[in-house]
XYZ file of C-alpha atoms in Angstrom:
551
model
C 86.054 -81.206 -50.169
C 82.546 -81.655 -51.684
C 79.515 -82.636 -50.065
C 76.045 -83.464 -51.671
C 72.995 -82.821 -49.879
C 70.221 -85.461 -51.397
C 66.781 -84.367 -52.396
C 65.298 -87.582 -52.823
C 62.096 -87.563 -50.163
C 58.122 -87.670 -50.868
C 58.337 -84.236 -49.449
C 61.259 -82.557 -51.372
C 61.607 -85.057 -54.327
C 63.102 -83.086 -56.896
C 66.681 -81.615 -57.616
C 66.630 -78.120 -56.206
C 69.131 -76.615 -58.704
C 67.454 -75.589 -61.584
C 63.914 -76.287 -61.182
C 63.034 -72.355 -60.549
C 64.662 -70.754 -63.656
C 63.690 -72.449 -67.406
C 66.138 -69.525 -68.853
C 68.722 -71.151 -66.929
C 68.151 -74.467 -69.115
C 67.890 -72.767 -72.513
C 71.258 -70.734 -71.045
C 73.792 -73.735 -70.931
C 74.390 -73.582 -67.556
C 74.808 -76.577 -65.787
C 72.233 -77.980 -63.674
C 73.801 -79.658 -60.467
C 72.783 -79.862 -56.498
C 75.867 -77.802 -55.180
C 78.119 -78.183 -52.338
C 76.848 -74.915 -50.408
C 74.491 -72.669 -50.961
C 76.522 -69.728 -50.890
C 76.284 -66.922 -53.448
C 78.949 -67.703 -54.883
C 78.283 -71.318 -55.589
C 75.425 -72.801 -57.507
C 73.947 -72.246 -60.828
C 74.082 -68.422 -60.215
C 77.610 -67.390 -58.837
C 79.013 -63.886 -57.217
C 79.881 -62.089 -54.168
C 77.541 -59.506 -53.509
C 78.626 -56.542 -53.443
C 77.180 -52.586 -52.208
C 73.779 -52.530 -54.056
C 72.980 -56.006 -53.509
C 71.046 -57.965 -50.024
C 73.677 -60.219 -48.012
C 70.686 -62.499 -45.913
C 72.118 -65.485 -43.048
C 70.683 -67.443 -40.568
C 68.481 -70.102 -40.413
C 69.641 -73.965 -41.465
C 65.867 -74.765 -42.435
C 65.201 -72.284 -45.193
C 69.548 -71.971 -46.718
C 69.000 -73.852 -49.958
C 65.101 -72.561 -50.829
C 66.578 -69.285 -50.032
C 69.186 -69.700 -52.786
C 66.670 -71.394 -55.166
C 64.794 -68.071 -55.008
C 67.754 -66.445 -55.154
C 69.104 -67.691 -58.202
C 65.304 -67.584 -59.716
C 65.294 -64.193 -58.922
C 68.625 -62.556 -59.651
C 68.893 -64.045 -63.238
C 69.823 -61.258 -65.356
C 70.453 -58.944 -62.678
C 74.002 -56.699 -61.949
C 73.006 -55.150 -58.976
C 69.565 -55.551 -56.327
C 70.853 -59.640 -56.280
C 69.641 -61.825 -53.167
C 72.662 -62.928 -51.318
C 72.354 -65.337 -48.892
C 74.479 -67.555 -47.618
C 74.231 -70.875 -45.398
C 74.482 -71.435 -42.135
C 77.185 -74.154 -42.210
C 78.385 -77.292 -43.740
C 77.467 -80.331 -41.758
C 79.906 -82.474 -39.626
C 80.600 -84.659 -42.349
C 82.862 -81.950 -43.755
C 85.789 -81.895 -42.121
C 86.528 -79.035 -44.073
C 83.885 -76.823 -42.898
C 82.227 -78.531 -39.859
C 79.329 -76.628 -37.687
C 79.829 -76.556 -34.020
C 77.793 -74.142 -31.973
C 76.365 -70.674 -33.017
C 79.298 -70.255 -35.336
C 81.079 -72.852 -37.565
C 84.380 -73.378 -37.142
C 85.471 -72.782 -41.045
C 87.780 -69.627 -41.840
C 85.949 -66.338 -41.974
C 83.743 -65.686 -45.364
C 83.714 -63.059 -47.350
C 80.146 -61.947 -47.415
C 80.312 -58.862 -49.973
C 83.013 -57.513 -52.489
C 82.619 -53.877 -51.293
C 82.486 -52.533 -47.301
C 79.720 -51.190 -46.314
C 79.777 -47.886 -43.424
C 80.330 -49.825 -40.302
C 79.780 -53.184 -41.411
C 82.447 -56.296 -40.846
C 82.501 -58.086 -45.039
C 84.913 -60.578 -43.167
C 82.832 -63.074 -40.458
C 81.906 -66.494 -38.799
C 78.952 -68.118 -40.394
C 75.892 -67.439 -38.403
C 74.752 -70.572 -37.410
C 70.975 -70.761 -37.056
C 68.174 -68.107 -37.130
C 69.451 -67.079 -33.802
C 72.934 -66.333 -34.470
C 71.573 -64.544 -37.601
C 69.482 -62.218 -36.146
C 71.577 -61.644 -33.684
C 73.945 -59.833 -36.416
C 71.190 -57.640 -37.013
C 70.868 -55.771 -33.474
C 73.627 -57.661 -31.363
C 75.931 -55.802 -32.463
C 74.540 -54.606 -35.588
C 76.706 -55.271 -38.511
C 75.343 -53.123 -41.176
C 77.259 -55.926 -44.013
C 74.411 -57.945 -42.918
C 70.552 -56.397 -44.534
C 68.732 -60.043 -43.546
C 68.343 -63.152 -41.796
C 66.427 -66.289 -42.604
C 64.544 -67.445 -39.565
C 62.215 -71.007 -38.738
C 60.917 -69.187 -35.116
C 59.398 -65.900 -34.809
C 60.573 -63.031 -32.751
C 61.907 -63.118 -29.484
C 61.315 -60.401 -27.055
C 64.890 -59.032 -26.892
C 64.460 -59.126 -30.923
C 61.204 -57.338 -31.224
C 62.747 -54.720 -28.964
C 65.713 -54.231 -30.889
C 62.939 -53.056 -33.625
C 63.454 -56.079 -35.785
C 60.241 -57.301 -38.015
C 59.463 -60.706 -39.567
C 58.329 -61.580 -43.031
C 56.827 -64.712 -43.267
C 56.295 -66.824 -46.936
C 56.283 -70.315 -46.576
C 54.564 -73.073 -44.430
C 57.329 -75.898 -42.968
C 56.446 -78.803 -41.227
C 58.296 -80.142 -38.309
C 58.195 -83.849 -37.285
C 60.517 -86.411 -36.219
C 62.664 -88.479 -37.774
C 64.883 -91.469 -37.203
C 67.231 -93.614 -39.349
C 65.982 -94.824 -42.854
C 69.896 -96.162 -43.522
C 69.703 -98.643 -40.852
C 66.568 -100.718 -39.361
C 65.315 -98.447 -36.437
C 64.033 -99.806 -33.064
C 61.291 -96.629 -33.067
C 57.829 -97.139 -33.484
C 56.282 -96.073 -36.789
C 54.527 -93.041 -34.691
C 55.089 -90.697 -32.130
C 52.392 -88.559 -30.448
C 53.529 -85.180 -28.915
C 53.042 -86.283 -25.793
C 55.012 -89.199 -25.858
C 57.845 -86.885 -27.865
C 57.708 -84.443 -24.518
C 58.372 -88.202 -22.640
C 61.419 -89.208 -24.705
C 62.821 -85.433 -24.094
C 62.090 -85.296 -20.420
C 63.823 -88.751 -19.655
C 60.306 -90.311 -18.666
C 60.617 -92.486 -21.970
C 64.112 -94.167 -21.761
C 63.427 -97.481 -24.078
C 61.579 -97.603 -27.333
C 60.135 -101.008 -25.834
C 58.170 -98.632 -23.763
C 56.709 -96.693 -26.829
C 55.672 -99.713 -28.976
C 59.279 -100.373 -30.300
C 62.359 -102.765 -29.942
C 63.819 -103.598 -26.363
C 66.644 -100.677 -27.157
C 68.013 -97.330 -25.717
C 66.324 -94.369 -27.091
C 69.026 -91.827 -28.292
C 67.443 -88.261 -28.369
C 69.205 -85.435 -30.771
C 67.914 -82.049 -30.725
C 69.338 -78.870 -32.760
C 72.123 -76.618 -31.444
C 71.468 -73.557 -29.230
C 70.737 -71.347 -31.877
C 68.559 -72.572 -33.944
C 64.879 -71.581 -34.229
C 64.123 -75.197 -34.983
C 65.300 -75.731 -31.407
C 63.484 -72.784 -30.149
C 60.136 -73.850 -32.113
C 60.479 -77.499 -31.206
C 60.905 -76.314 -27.349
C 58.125 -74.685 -27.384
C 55.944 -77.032 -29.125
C 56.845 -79.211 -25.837
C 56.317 -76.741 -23.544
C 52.448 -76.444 -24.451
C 52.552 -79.986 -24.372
C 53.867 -80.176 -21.105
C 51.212 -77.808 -19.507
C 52.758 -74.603 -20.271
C 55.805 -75.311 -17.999
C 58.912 -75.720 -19.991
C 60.212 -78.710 -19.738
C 64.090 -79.921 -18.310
C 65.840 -82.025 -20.738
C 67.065 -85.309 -19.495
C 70.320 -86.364 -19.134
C 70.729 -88.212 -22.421
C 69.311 -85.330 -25.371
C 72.410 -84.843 -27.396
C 72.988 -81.491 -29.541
C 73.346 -82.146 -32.949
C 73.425 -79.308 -36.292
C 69.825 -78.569 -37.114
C 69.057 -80.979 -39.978
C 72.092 -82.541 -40.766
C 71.430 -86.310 -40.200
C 74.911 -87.739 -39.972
C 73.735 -88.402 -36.324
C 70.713 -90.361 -36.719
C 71.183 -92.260 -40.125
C 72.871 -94.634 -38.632
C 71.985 -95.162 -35.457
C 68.682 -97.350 -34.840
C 68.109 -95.765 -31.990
C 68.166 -91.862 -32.675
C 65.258 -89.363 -33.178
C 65.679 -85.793 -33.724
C 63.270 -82.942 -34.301
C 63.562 -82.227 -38.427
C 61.773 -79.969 -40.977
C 60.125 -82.582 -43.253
C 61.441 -80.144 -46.097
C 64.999 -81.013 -45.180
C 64.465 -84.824 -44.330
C 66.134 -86.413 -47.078
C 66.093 -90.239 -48.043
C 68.743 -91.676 -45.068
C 65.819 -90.837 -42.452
C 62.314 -91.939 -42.049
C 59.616 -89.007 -41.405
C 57.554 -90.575 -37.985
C 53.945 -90.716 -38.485
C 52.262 -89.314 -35.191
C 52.941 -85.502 -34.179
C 53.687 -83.047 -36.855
C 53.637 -79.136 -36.340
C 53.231 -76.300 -39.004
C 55.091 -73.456 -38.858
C 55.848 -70.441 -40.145
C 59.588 -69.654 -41.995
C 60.194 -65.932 -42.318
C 63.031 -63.369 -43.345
C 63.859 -60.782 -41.099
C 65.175 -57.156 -41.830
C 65.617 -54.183 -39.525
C 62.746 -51.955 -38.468
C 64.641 -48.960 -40.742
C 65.442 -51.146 -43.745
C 65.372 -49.605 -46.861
C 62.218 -49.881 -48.977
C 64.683 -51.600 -51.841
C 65.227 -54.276 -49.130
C 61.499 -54.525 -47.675
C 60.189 -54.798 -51.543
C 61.874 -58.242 -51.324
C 59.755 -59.313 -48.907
C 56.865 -57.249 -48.141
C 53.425 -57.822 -49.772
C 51.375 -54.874 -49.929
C 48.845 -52.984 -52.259
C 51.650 -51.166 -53.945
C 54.120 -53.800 -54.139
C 54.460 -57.312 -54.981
C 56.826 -59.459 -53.038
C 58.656 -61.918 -55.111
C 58.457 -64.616 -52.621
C 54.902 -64.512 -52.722
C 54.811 -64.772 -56.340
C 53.245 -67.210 -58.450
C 56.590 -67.397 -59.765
C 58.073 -68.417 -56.997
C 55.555 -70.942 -56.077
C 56.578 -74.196 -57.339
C 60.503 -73.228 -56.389
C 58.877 -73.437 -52.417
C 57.380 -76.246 -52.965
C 59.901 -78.354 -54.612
C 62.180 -77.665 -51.447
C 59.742 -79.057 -49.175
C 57.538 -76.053 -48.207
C 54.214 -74.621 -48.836
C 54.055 -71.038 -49.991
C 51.557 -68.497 -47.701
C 48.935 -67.166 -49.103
C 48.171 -63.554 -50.233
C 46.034 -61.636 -47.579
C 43.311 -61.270 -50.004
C 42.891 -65.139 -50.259
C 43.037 -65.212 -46.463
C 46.624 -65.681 -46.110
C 49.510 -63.498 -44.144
C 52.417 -64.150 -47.189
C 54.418 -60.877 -46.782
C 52.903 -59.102 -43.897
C 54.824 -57.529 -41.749
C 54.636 -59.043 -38.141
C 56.560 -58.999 -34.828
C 54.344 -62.363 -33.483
C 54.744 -65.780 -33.958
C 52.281 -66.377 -37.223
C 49.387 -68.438 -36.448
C 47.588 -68.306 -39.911
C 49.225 -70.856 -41.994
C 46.480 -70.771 -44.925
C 48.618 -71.640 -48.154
C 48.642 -70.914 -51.837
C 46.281 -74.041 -53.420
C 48.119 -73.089 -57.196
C 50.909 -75.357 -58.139
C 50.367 -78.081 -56.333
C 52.354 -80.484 -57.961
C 55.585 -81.264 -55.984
C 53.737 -84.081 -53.706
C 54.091 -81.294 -50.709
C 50.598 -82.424 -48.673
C 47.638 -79.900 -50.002
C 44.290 -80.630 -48.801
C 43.005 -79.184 -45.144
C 41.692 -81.407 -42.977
C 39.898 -81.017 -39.523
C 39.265 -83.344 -37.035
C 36.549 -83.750 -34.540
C 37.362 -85.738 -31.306
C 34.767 -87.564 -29.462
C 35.702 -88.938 -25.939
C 32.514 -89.070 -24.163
C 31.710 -91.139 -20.743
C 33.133 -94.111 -19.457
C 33.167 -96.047 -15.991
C 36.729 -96.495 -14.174
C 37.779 -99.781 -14.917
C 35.848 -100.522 -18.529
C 37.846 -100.229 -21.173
C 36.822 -97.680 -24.221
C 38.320 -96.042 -26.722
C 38.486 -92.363 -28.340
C 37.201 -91.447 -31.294
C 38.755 -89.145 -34.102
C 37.093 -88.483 -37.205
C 39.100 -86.952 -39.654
C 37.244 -84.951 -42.269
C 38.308 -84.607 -46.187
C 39.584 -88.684 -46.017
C 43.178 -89.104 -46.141
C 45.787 -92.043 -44.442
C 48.126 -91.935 -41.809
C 48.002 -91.794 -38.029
C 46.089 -89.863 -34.929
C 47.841 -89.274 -32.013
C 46.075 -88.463 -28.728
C 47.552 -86.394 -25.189
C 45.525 -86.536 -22.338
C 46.759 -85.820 -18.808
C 47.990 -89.040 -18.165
C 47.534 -90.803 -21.064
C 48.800 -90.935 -24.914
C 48.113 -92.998 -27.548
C 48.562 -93.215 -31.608
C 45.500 -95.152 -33.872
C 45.785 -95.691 -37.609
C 42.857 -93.925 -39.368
C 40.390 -96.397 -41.493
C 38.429 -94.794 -43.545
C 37.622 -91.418 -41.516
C 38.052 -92.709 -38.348
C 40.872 -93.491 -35.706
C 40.473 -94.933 -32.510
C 42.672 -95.155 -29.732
C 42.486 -97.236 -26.572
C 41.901 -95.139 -23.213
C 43.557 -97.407 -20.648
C 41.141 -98.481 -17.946
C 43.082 -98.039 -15.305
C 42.464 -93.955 -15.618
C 41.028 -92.414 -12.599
C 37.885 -90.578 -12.502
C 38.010 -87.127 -13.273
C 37.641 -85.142 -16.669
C 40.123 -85.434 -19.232
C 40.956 -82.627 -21.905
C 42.037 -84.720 -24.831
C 44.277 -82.846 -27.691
C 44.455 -84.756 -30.806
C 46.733 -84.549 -33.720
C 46.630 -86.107 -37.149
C 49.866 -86.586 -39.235
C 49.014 -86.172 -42.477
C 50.152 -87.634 -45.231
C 51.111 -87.328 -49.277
C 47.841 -85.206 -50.075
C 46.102 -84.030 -46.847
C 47.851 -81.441 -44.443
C 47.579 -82.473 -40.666
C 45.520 -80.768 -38.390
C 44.374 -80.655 -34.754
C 41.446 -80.371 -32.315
C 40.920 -80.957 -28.689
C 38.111 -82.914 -26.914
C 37.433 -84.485 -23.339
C 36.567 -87.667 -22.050
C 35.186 -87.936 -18.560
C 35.581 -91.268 -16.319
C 33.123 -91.504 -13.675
C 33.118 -93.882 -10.245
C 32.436 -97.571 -10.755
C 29.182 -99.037 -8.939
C 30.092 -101.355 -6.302
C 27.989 -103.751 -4.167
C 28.300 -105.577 -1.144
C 28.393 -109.258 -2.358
C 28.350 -110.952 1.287
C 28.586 -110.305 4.701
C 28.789 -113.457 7.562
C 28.638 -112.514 11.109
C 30.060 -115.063 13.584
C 31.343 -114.817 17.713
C 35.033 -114.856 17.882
C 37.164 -117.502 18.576
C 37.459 -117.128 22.817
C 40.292 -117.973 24.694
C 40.026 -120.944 26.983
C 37.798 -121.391 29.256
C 36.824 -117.579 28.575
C 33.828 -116.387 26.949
C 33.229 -114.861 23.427
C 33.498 -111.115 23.859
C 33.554 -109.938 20.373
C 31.454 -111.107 17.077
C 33.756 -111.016 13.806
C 32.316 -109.502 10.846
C 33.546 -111.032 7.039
C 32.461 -108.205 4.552
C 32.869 -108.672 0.654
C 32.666 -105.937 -1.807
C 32.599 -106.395 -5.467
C 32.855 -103.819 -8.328
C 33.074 -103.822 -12.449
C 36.455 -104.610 -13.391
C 38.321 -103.412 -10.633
C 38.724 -104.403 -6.972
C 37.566 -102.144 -4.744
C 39.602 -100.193 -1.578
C 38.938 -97.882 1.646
C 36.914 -98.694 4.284
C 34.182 -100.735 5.428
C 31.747 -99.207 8.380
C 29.287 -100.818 11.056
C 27.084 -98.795 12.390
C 24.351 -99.325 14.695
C 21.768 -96.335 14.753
C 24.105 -93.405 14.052
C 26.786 -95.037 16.281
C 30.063 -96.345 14.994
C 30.681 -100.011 16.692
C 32.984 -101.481 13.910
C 35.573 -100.225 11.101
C 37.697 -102.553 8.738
C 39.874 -102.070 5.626
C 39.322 -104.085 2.828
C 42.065 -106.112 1.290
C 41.511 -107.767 -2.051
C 38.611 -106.615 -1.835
C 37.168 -108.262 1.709
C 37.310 -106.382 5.452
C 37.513 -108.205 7.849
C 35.475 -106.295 11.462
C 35.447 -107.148 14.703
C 33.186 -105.049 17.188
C 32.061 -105.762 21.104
C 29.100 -108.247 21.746
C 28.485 -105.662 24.604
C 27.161 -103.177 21.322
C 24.611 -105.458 21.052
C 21.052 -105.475 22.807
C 19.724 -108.810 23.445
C 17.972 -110.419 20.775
C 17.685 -109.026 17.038
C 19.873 -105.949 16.403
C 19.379 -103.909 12.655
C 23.350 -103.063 11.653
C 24.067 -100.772 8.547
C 27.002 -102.125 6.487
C 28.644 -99.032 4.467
C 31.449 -99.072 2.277
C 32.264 -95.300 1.848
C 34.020 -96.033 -1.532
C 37.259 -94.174 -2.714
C 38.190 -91.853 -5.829
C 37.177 -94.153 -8.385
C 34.304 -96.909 -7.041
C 30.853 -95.136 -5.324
C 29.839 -96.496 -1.969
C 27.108 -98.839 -1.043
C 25.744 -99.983 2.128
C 23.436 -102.584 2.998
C 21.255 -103.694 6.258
C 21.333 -107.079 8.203
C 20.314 -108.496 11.453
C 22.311 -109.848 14.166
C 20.633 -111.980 17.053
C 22.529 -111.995 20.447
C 21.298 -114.802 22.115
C 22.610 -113.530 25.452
């Protein structure tokens, strides 16, 4: 059975097969997106065998993988990149994925057996499942594995080291087949909502009255593990529980989403292809990495390591348009202030990439943002600022404790509604900006502080009580009315005479009503303090007024 994969996004909008190699061309081959990416299918076919690199692992980086590949082992017997995919996607009944293995016959991942290795296994499904063949067990067959998430603890302890070379973006997507009911933008904290079950309805987000219907990538996968983590920060640090309704799907395979107006999964936006629509809003960079053993063989680490005595193909001007044609942007050198090639056992955190060949419409200008929140009184609306420098289109999205929010930018500027019903405090605000065609998304943090509305007593009658018949009036009843900016003010409402307490009320709608003992009273004119004390977001006030007992 054959299945396509299409390559016909802004972000990956060229046929994969055969851009890398012109030789290829001139060579008669033909030129065709294949099935797999497997060795032994494609423009550049074998089975590797002793003296070549067998690589698995990660979904997100399979088929640029095999474009280098086949860039790179034209004309070569023996020292050829091997790698081979993670799975084929549900829609091949043939070879479906389920889990950290698919459930397709065994491959045969090399011609010749290596000392202690197994040629005959499962594909690895994910960067997970392909590291994992690495250390746990080893199977010495296997020299690398393609990974979208840097090194876990158990990994780095096994002695296993990352090479990172290309930039990926992660987003979210939703169906492009098929109308969706999503908004056109999702901020990360309202992504952290939809995944924690406090977002149920895209009506709630902006969208369609409709169910949302969350996807995220099998246990596995590194974009899982990155895309988990990314809500994690958002979520405080504390790792969030998934609600009830997240579905696992295969890491980029979209047969789930396309069409279903209601889906959104996590997705590189190198692997979105044209049946899903990239949301504006939250977008993360990345890095994508190969990793080896900590005792590879220098043959092996002069694939991927960059140093002052050897070049690394991947981080190659040669190999520069192949990244970015599938989506990516290739790292740059460490003497252009990039980390393309250097060995690591961390998470990379310096995505600077290589500004040559830019032509693939993969996003190339840095921007920065610059958030300004400032002051505002409970109950006043406002908004938040974001400039975004070095122009560019697309959307802001805000996360605040409490609050989200996604603006447009016009011109340089976005700027997003704070609702007014925030209490007073201090607000770190983390903004993100999506990017778009030209201009690489960034992100900055701010704060916005909301102090106490002013308040003021707006009337206060005094009158005697209503008695009962044919008793006297014991007790005077006090009407108090307190007013404040767009909002209606609560807590209590004192009388005092001196320093003594003779009367408390709560207001209601913003009115007390007090009643307090004539007896209080002296004869003649008293001086009583009205106070309203105030609560967490309106400051007290309090007032004087005289009350004559005439006996």
């Amino acid at each position: 059975m054959t299945v396509h994969r299409e390559r016909t996004t802004m972000f990956a909008n060229k046929l994969r097969a055969g851009i890398a190699v012109t030789a290829l061309v001139a060579s008669g081959l033909a030129i065709g997106a294949p099935a797999l990416a497997d060795p032994n299918n494609g423009t550049v076919q074998f089975t590797p065998g002793a003296g070549d690199f067998v690589g698995v692992g990660s979904d997100t980086t399979q088929f640029v993988m095999k474009d280098l590949a086949d860039a790179f082992n034209n004309g070569l017997s023996t020292g050829r990149i091997g790698s081979w995919d993670a799975c084929t996607y549900a829609a091949n009944t043939t070879y479906p994925c389920t889990g950290a293995t698919s459930t397709t016959a065994p491959i045969t991942i090399r011609s010749n057996a290596v000392t202690g290795g197994t040629n005959s296994i499962a594909r690895p499904n994910g960067s997970g499942a392909g590291k994992a063949l690495l250390y746990s067990p080893s199977n010495p067959s296997v020299d690398f594995a393609r990974s979208s998430s840097g090194l876990s603890t158990a990994e780095t302890n096994a002695g296993l080291v990352a090479y990172p070379f290309a930039v990926d973006y992660l987003t979210t997507v939703v169906s492009a087949s098929v109308a969706s009911n999503a908004p056109t933008a999702l901020s990360i904290g309202q992504v952290l909502g939809i995944y924690n079950g406090t977002f149920t309805n895209w009506a709630q987000l902006g969208g369609n009255n409709a169910p949302i219907h969350p996807y995220i990538p099998q246990t596995g996968s590194g974009t899982r593990t990155f895309f988990l983590a990314q809500l994690q920060a958002a979520n405080g640090g504390v790792a969030p529980t998934l609600a009830s309704n997240v579905v696992e799907t295969q890491e980029h395979d979209p047969t789930a989403i396309k069409n279903d107006p209601d889906a959104v999964a996590p997705f590189s936006r190198g692997r979105a292809d044209s049946t899903v629509r990239v949301e504006n809003g939250w977008v993360a960079q990345r890095a994508v990495y190969n990793v080896v053993r900590g005792n590879a063989s220098t043959a092996l680490l002069n694939l991927f390591q960059q140093t002052s005595s050897n070049n690394s193909f991947l981080c190659s001007s040669a190999a520069t348009s192949i990244i970015e044609n599938d989506g990516f942007r290739q790292m740059a050198l460490a003497g252009s202030g990039g980390s393309c090639g250097v060995a690591t056992t961390a998470s990379t955190s310096n995505f600077t990439v290589n500004p040559a060949g830019q032509s693939s419409g993969v996003p190339t200008t840095q921007s920065s943002l610059s958030v300004t929140g400032g002051v505002r009184v409970f109950g006043a609306g406002s908004n938040a600022v974001i400039t975004v420098a070095n122009g560019g289109t697309g959307f802001v999205s805000i996360n605040g404790r409490g609050f989200t929010g996604v603006g447009a930018v016009s011109g340089t500027q976005a700027s997003i509604a704070i609702p007014s019903s925030l209490p007073a405090g201090t607000y770190p605000i983390t903004a993100s900006y999506s990017g778009d065609a030209t201009h690489l998304g960034s992100s900055n943090t701010g704060s916005l502080t909301v102090t106490r509305a002013g308040s003021a007593i707006t009337g206060v009658k005094v009158k005697l009580a209503k008695a009962k018949k044919h008793h006297k009036a014991t007790k005077y009843t006090a009407t108090v009315r307190i007013a404040a900016a767009g909002v209606t003010p609560t807590g209590a409402v004192v009388i005092k005479k001196g320093a003594k307490t003779i009367g408390v009320g709560s207001l209601r709608n913003g009115v007390a009503t007090i009643s307090f003992k004539i007896a209080k009273l002296k004869k003649g004119k008293n001086k009583l303090t009205v106070s309203y004390v105030g609560d967490g977001n309106v400051v007290g006030v309090a007032k004087t007024i005289t009350v004559k007992r005439k006996k």
